[in-house]
PDB file of C-alpha atoms in Angstrom:
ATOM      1  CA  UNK U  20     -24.741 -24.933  14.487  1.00 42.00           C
ATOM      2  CA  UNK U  21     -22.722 -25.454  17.876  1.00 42.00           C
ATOM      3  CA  UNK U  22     -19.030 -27.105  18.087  1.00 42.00           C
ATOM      4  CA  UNK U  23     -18.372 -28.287  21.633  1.00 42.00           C
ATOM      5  CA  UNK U  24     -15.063 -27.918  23.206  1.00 40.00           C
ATOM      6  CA  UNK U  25     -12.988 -28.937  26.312  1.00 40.00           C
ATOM      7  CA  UNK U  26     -11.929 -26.526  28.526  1.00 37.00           C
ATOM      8  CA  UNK U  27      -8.732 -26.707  30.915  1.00 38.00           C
ATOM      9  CA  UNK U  28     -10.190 -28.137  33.750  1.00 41.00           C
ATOM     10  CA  UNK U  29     -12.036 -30.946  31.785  1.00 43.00           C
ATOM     11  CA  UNK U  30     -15.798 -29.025  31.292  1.00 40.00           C
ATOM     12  CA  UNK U  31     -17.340 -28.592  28.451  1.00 42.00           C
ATOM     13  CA  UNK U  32     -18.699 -25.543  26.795  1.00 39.00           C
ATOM     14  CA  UNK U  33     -20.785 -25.025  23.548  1.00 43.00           C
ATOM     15  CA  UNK U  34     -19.846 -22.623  20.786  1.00 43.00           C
ATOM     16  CA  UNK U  35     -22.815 -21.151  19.095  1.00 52.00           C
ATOM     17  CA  UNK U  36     -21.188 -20.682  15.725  1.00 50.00           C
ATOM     18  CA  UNK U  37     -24.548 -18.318  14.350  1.00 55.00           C
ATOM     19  CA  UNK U  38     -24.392 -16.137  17.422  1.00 53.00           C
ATOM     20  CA  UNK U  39     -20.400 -15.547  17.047  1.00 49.00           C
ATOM     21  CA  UNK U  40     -21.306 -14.623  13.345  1.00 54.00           C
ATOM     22  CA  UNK U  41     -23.885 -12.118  14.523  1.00 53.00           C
ATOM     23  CA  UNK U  42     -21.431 -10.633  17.387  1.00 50.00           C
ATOM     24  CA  UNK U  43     -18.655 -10.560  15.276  1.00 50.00           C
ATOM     25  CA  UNK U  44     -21.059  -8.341  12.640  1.00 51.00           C
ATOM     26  CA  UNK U  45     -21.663  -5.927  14.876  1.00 48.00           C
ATOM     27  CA  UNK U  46     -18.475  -4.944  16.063  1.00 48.00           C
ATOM     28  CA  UNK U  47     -17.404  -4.966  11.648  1.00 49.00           C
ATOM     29  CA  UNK U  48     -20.362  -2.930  11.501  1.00 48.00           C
ATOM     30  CA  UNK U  49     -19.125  -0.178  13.671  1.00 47.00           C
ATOM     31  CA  UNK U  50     -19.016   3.451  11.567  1.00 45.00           C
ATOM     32  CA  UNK U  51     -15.604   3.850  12.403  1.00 44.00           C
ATOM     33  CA  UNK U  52     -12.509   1.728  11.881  1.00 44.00           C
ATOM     34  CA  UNK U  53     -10.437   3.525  14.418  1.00 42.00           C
ATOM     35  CA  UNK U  54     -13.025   3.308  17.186  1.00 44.00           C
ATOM     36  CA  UNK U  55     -13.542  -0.303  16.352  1.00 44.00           C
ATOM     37  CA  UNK U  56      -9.212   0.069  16.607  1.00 46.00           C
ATOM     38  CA  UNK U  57      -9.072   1.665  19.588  1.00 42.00           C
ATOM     39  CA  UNK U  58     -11.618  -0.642  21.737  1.00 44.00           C
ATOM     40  CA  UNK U  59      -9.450  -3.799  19.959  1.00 44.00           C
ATOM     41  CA  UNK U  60      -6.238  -1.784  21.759  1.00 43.00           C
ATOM     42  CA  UNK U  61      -7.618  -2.563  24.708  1.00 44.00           C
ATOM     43  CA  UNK U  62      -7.013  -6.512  24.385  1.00 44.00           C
ATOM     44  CA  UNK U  63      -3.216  -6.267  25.228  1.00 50.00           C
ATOM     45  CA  UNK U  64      -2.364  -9.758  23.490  1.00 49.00           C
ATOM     46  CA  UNK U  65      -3.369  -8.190  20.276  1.00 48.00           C
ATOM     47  CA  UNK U  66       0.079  -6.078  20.068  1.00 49.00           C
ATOM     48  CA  UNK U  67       1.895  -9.612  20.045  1.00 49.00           C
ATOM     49  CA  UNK U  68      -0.338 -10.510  16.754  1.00 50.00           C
ATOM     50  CA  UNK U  69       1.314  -7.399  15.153  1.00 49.00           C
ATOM     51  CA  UNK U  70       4.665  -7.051  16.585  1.00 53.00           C
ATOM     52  CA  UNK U  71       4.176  -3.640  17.462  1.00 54.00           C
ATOM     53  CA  UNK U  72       5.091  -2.461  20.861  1.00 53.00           C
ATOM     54  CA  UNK U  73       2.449   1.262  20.236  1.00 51.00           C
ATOM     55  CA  UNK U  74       5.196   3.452  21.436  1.00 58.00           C
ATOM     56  CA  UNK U  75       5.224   5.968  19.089  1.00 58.00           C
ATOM     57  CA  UNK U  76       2.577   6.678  15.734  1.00 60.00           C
ATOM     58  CA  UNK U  77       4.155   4.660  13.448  1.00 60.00           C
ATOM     59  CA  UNK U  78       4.053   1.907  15.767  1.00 56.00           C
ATOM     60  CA  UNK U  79       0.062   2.137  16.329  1.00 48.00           C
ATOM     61  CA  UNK U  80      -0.677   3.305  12.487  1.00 54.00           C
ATOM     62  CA  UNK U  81       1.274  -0.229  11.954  1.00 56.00           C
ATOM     63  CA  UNK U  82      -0.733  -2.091  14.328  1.00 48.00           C
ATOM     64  CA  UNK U  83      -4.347  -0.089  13.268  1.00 53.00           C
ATOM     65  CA  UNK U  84      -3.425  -1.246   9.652  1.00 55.00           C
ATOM     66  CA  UNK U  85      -2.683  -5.052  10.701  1.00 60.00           C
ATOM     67  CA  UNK U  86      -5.644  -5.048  12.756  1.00 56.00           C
ATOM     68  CA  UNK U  87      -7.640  -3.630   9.385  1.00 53.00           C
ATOM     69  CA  UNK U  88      -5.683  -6.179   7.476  1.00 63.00           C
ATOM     70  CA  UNK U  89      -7.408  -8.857  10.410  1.00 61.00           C
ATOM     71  CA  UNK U  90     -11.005  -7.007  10.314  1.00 61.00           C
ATOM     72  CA  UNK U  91     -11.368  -7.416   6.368  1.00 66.00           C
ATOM     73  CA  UNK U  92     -10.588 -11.091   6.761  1.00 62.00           C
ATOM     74  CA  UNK U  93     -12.634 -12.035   9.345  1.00 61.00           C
ATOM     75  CA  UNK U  94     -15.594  -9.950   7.054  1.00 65.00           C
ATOM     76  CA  UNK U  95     -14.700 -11.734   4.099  1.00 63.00           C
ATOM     77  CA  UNK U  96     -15.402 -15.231   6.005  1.00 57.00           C
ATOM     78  CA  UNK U  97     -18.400 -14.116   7.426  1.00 62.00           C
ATOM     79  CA  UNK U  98     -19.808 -12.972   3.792  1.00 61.00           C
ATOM     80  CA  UNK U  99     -22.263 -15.781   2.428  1.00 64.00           C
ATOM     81  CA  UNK U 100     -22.974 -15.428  -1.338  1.00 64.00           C
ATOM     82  CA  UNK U 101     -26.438 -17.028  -0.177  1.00 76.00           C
ATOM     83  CA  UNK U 102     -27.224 -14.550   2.745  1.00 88.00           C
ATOM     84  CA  UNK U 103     -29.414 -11.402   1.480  1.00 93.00           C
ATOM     85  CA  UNK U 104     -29.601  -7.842   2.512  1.00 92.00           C
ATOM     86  CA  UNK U 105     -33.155  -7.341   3.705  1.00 96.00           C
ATOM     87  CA  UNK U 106     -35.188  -5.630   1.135  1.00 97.00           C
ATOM     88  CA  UNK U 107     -38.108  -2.842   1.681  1.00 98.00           C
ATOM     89  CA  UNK U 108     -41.462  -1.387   0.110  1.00 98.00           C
ATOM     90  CA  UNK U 109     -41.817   1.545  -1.682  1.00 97.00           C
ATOM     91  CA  UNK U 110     -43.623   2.891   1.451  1.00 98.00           C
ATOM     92  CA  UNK U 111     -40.057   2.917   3.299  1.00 98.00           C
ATOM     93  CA  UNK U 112     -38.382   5.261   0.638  1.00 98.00           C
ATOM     94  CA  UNK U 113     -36.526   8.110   2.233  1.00 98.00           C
ATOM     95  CA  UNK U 114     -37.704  11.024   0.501  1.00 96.00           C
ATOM     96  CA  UNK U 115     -35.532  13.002  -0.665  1.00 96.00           C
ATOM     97  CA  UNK U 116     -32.799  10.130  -0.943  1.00 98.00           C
ATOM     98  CA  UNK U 117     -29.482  12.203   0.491  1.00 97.00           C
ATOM     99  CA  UNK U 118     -26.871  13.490  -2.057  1.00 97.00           C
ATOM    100  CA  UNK U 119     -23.825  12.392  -0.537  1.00 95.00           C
ATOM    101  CA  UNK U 120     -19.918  12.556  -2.047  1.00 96.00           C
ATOM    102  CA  UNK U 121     -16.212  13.554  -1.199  1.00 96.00           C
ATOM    103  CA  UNK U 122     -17.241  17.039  -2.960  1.00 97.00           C
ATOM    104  CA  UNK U 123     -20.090  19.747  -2.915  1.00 97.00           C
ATOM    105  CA  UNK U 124     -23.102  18.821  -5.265  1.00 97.00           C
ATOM    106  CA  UNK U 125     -22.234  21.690  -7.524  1.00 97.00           C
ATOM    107  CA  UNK U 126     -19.400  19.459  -8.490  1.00 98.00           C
ATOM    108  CA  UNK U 127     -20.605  16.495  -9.566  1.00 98.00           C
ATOM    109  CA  UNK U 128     -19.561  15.363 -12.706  1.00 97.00           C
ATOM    110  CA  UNK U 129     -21.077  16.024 -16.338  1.00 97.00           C
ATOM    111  CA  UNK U 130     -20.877  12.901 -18.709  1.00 98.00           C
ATOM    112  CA  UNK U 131     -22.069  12.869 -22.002  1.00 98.00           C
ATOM    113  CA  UNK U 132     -24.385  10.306 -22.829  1.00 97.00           C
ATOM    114  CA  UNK U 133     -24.410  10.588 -26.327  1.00 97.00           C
ATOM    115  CA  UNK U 134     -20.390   9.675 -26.150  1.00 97.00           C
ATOM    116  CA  UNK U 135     -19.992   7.658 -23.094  1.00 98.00           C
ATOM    117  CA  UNK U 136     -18.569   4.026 -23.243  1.00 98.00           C
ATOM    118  CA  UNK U 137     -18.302   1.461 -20.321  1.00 98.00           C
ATOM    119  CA  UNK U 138     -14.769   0.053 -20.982  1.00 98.00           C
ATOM    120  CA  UNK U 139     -13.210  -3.281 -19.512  1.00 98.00           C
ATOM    121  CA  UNK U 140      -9.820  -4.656 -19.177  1.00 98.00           C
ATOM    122  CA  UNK U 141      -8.228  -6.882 -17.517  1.00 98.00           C
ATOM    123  CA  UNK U 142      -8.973 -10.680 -17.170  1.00 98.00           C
ATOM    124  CA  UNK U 143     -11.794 -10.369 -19.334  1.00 98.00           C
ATOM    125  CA  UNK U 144     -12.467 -12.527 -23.282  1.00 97.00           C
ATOM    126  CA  UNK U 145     -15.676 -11.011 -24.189  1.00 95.00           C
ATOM    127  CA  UNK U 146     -17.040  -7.300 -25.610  1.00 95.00           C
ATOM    128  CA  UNK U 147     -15.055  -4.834 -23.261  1.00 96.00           C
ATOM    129  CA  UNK U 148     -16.387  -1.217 -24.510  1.00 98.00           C
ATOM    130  CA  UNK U 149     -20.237  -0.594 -24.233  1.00 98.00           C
ATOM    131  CA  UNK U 150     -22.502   2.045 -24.858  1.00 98.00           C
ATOM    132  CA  UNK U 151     -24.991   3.104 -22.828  1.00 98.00           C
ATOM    133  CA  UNK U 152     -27.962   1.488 -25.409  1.00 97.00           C
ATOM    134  CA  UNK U 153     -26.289  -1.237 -25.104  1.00 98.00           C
ATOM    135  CA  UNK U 154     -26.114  -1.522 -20.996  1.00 98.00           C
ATOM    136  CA  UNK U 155     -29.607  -0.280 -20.892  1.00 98.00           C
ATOM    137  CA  UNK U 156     -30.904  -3.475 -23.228  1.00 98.00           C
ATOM    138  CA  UNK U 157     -29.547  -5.903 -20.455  1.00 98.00           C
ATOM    139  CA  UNK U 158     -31.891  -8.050 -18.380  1.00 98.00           C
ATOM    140  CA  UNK U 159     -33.224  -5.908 -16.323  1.00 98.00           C
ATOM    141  CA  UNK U 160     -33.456  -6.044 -11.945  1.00 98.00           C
ATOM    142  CA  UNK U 161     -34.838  -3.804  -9.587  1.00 98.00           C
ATOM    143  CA  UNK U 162     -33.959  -3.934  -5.491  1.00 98.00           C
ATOM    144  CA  UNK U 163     -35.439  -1.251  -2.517  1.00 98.00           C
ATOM    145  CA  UNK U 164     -32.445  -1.853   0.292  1.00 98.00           C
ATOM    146  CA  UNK U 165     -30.916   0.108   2.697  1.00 98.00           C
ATOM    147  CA  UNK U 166     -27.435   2.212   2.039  1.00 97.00           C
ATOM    148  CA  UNK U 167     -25.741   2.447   5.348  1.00 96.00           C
ATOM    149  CA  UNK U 168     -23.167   5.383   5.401  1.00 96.00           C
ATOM    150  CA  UNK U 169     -19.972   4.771   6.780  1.00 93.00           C
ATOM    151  CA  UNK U 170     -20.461   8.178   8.997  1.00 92.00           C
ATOM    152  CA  UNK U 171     -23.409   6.514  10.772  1.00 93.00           C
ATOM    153  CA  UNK U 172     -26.963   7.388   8.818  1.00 96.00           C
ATOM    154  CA  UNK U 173     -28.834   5.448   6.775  1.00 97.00           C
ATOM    155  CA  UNK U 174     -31.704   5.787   3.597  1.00 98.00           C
ATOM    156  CA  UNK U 175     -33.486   3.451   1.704  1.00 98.00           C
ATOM    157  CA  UNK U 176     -33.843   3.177  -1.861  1.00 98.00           C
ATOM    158  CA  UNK U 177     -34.989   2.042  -5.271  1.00 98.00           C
ATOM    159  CA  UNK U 178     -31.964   1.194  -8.126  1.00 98.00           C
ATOM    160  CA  UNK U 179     -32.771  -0.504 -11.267  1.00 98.00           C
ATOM    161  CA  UNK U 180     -30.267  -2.283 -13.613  1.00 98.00           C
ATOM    162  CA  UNK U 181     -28.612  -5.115 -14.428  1.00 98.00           C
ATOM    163  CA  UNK U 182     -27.249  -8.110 -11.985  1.00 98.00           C
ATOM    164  CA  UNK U 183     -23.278  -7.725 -11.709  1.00 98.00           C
ATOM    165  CA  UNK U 184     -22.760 -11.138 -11.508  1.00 98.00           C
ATOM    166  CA  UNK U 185     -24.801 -12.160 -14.922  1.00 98.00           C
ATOM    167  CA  UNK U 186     -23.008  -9.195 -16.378  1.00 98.00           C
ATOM    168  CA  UNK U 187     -19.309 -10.222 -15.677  1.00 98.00           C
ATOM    169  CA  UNK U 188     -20.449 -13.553 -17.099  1.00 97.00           C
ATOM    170  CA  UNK U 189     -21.614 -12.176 -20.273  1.00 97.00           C
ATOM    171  CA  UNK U 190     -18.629 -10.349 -20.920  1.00 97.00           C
ATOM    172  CA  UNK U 191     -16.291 -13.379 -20.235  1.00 98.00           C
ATOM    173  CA  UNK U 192     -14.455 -12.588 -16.582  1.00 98.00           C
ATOM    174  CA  UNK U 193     -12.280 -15.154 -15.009  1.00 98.00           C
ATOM    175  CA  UNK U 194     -14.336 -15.380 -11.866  1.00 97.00           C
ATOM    176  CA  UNK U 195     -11.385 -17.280 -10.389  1.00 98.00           C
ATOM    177  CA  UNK U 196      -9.592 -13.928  -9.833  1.00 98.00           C
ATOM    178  CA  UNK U 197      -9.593 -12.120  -6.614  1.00 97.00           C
ATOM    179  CA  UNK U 198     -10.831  -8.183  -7.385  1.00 98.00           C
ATOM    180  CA  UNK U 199     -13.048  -6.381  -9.628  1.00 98.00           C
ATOM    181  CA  UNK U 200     -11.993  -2.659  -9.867  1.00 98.00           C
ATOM    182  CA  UNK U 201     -13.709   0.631 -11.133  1.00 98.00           C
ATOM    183  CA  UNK U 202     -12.771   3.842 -12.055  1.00 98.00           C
ATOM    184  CA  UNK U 203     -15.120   6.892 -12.006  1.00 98.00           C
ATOM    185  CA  UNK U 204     -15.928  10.088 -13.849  1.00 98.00           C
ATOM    186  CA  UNK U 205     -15.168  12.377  -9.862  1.00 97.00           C
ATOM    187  CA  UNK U 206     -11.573  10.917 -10.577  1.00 97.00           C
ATOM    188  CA  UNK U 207     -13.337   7.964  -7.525  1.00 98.00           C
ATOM    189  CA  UNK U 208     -11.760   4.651  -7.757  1.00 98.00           C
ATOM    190  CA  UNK U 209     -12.932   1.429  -5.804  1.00 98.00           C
ATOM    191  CA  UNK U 210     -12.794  -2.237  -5.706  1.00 98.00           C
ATOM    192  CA  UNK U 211     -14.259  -5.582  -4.281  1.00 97.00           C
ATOM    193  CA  UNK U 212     -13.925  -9.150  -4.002  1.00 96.00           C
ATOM    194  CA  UNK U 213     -15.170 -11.311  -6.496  1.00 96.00           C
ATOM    195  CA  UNK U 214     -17.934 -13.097  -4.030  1.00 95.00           C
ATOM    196  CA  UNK U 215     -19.444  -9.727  -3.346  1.00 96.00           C
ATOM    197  CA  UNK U 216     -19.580  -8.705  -7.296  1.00 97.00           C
ATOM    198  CA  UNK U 217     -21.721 -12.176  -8.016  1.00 97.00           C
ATOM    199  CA  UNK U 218     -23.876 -11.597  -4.816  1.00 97.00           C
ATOM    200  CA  UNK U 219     -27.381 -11.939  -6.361  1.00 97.00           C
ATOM    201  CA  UNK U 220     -28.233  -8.330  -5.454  1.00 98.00           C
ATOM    202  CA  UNK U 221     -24.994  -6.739  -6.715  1.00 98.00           C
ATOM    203  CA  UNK U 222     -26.622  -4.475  -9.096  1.00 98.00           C
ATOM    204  CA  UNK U 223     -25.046  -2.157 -12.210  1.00 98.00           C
ATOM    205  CA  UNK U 224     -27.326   0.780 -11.543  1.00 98.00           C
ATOM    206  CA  UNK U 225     -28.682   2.748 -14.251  1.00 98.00           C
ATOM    207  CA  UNK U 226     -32.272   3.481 -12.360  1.00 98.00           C
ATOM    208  CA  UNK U 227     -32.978   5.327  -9.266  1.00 98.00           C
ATOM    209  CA  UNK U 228     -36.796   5.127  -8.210  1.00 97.00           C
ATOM    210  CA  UNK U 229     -38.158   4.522 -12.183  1.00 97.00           C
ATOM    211  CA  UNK U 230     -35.962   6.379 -13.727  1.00 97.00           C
ATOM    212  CA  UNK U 231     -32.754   7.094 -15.353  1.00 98.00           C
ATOM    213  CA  UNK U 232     -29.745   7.693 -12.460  1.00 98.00           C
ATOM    214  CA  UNK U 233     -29.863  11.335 -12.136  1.00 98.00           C
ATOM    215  CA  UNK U 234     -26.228  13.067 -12.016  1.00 98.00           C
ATOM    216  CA  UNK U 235     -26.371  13.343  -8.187  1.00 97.00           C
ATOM    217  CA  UNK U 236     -27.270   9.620  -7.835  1.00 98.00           C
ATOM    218  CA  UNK U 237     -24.022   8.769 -10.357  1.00 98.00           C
ATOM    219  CA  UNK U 238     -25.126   8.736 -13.843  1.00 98.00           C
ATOM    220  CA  UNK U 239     -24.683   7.107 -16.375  1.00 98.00           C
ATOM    221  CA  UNK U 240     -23.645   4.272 -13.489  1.00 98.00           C
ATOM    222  CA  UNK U 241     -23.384   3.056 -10.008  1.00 98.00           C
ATOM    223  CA  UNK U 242     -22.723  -0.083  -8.443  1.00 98.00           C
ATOM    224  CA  UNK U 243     -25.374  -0.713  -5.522  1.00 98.00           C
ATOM    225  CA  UNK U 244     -24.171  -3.043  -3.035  1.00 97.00           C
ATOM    226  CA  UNK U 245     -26.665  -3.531  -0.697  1.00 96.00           C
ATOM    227  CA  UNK U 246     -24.145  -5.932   1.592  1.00 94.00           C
ATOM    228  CA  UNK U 247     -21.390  -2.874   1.345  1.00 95.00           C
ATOM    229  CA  UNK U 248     -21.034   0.420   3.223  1.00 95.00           C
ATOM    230  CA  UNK U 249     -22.257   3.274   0.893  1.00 97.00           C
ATOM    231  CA  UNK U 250     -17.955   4.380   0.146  1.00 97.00           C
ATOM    232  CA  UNK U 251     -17.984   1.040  -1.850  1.00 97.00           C
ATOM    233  CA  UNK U 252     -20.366   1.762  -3.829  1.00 98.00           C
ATOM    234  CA  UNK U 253     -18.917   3.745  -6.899  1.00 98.00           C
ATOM    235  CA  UNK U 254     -20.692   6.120  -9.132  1.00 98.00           C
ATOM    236  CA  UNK U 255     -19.822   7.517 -12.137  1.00 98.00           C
ATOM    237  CA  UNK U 256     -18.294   4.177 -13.673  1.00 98.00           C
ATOM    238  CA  UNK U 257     -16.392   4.593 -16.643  1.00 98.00           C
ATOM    239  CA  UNK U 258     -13.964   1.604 -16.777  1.00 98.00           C
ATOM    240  CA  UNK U 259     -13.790  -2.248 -14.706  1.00 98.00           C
ATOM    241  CA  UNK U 260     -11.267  -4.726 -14.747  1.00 98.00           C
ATOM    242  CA  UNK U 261     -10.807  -7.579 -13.379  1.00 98.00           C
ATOM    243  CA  UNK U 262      -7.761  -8.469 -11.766  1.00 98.00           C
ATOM    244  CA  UNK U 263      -5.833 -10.406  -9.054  1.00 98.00           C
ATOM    245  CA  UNK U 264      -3.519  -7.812  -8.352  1.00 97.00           C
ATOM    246  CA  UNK U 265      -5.228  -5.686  -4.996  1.00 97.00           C
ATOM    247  CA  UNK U 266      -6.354  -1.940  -6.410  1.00 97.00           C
ATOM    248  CA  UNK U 267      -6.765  -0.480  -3.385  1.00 96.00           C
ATOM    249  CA  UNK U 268      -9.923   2.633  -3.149  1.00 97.00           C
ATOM    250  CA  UNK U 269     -10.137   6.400  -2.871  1.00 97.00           C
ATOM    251  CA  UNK U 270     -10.899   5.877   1.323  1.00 96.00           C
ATOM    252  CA  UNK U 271      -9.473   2.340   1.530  1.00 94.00           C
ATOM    253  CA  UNK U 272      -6.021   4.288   0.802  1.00 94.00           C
ATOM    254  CA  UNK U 273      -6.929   6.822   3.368  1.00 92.00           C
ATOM    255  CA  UNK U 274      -7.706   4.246   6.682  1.00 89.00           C
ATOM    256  CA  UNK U 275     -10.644   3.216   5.630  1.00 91.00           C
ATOM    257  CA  UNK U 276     -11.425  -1.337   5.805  1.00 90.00           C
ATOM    258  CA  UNK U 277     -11.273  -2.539   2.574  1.00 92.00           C
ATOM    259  CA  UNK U 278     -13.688  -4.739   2.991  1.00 89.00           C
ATOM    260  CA  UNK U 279     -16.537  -2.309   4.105  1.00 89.00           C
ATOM    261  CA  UNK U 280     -19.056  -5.123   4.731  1.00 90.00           C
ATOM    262  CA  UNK U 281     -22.512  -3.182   6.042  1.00 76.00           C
TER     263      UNK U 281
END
């Protein structure tokens, strides 16, 4: 689609609305938000967006966090609900698939599955605790996509589990409200919009390549977000809730875009 415009002196020029979307993904895409920053520090005008005159640090960590503020906006209008990630064979699996975490893998996590219950809160009507026989009799989905690390490498998969979106359905979530949040077994918290969590290939993970998520991967539960860098993608789920109040994330509070589109 093209919009055209008038310029000063009268011209015309044409706006190529799919190529600024494709631009504008590749700077979002960069692996970090403070070299994406720093080249947007560049553009002078930008400091009278923020009001910050980048004197002194608290002046530029003020502008970098308006200008993260600006970056997860102009992500969350470029997300399409319709749009998919692309999607591989088994022939593209990386093998091994990388054990990756804010903590050595002699630390991840033991949960019982025997005891372990899924619990909900928040704007929610329907069941809200769930045992893992339970999750596991859910219609059942299967994707092979890409996780992109925020730190710049990349592997491809296979996850198995239940759709997200069908899920929050099922257990009665306002889907009018603005966030779905998680909190984790590693003490890991995250959250997302609501568009992402009913993207078709927002998956509650319980599989990784045919069978059951293996402690590393995030058992008993990840979500796989195929449209999300691989820091929004929690593991170790045990409790959601949706809300409207903004719950932050374990890296979001630490710099990182909330948004983390991929």
């Amino acid at each position: 689609m093209s919009e055209s415009e008038n310029t000063r002196d009268g011209s015309r020029w044409t706006l190529d609305r799919t190529s600024l979307e494709l631009d504008l993904r590749r700077e979002l895409a960069m692996p970090s938000r403070r070299l994406f920053n720093r080249r947007l520090l560049t553009l002078g005008g930008l400091t009278m967006l923020t009001g910050c005159t980048l004197e002194d640090d608290a002046s530029v960590e003020t502008f970098l966090a308006t200008v993260s503020r600006m970056n997860d906006r102009v992500q969350a209008w470029l997300f399409s609900g319709e749009r998919l990630a692309p999607t591989y064979t088994e022939a593209d699996l990386t093998r091994p698939f990388p054990f990756n975490a804010y903590y050595g893998i002699d630390d991840v996590p033991h949960v019982d599955a025997s005891t372990y219950r899924l619990v909900l809160s928040g704007r929610v009507t329907g069941k809200r605790v769930w045992a893992l026989d339970e999750l596991y009799a859910l219609p059942h989905a299967e994707q092979i996509t890409r996780h992109i690390c925020v730190e710049g490498w990349s592997a491809i998969g296979r996850w198995g589990g239940t759709p997200f979106g069908a899920f929050l359905r099922r257990v009665g979530a306002d889907t009018s409200a603005k966030y779905v949040g998680f909190k984790c077994a590693d003490d890991y918290y995250e959250s997302i919009d609501m568009p992402t969590a009913l993207h078709p290939q927002t998956l509650l993970a319980f599989e990784y390549d045919g069978r059951r998520l293996p402690a590393e991967f995030g058992f008993p539960m990840k979500l796989r977000m195929p449209t999300k860098l691989g820091y929004k993608n929690p593991k170790h789920i045990m409790e959601m809730f949706v809300t409207d109040t903004y719950p932050g994330g374990y890296w979001v509070d630490q710099g990182y875009n909330w948004f983390g589109g991929s």
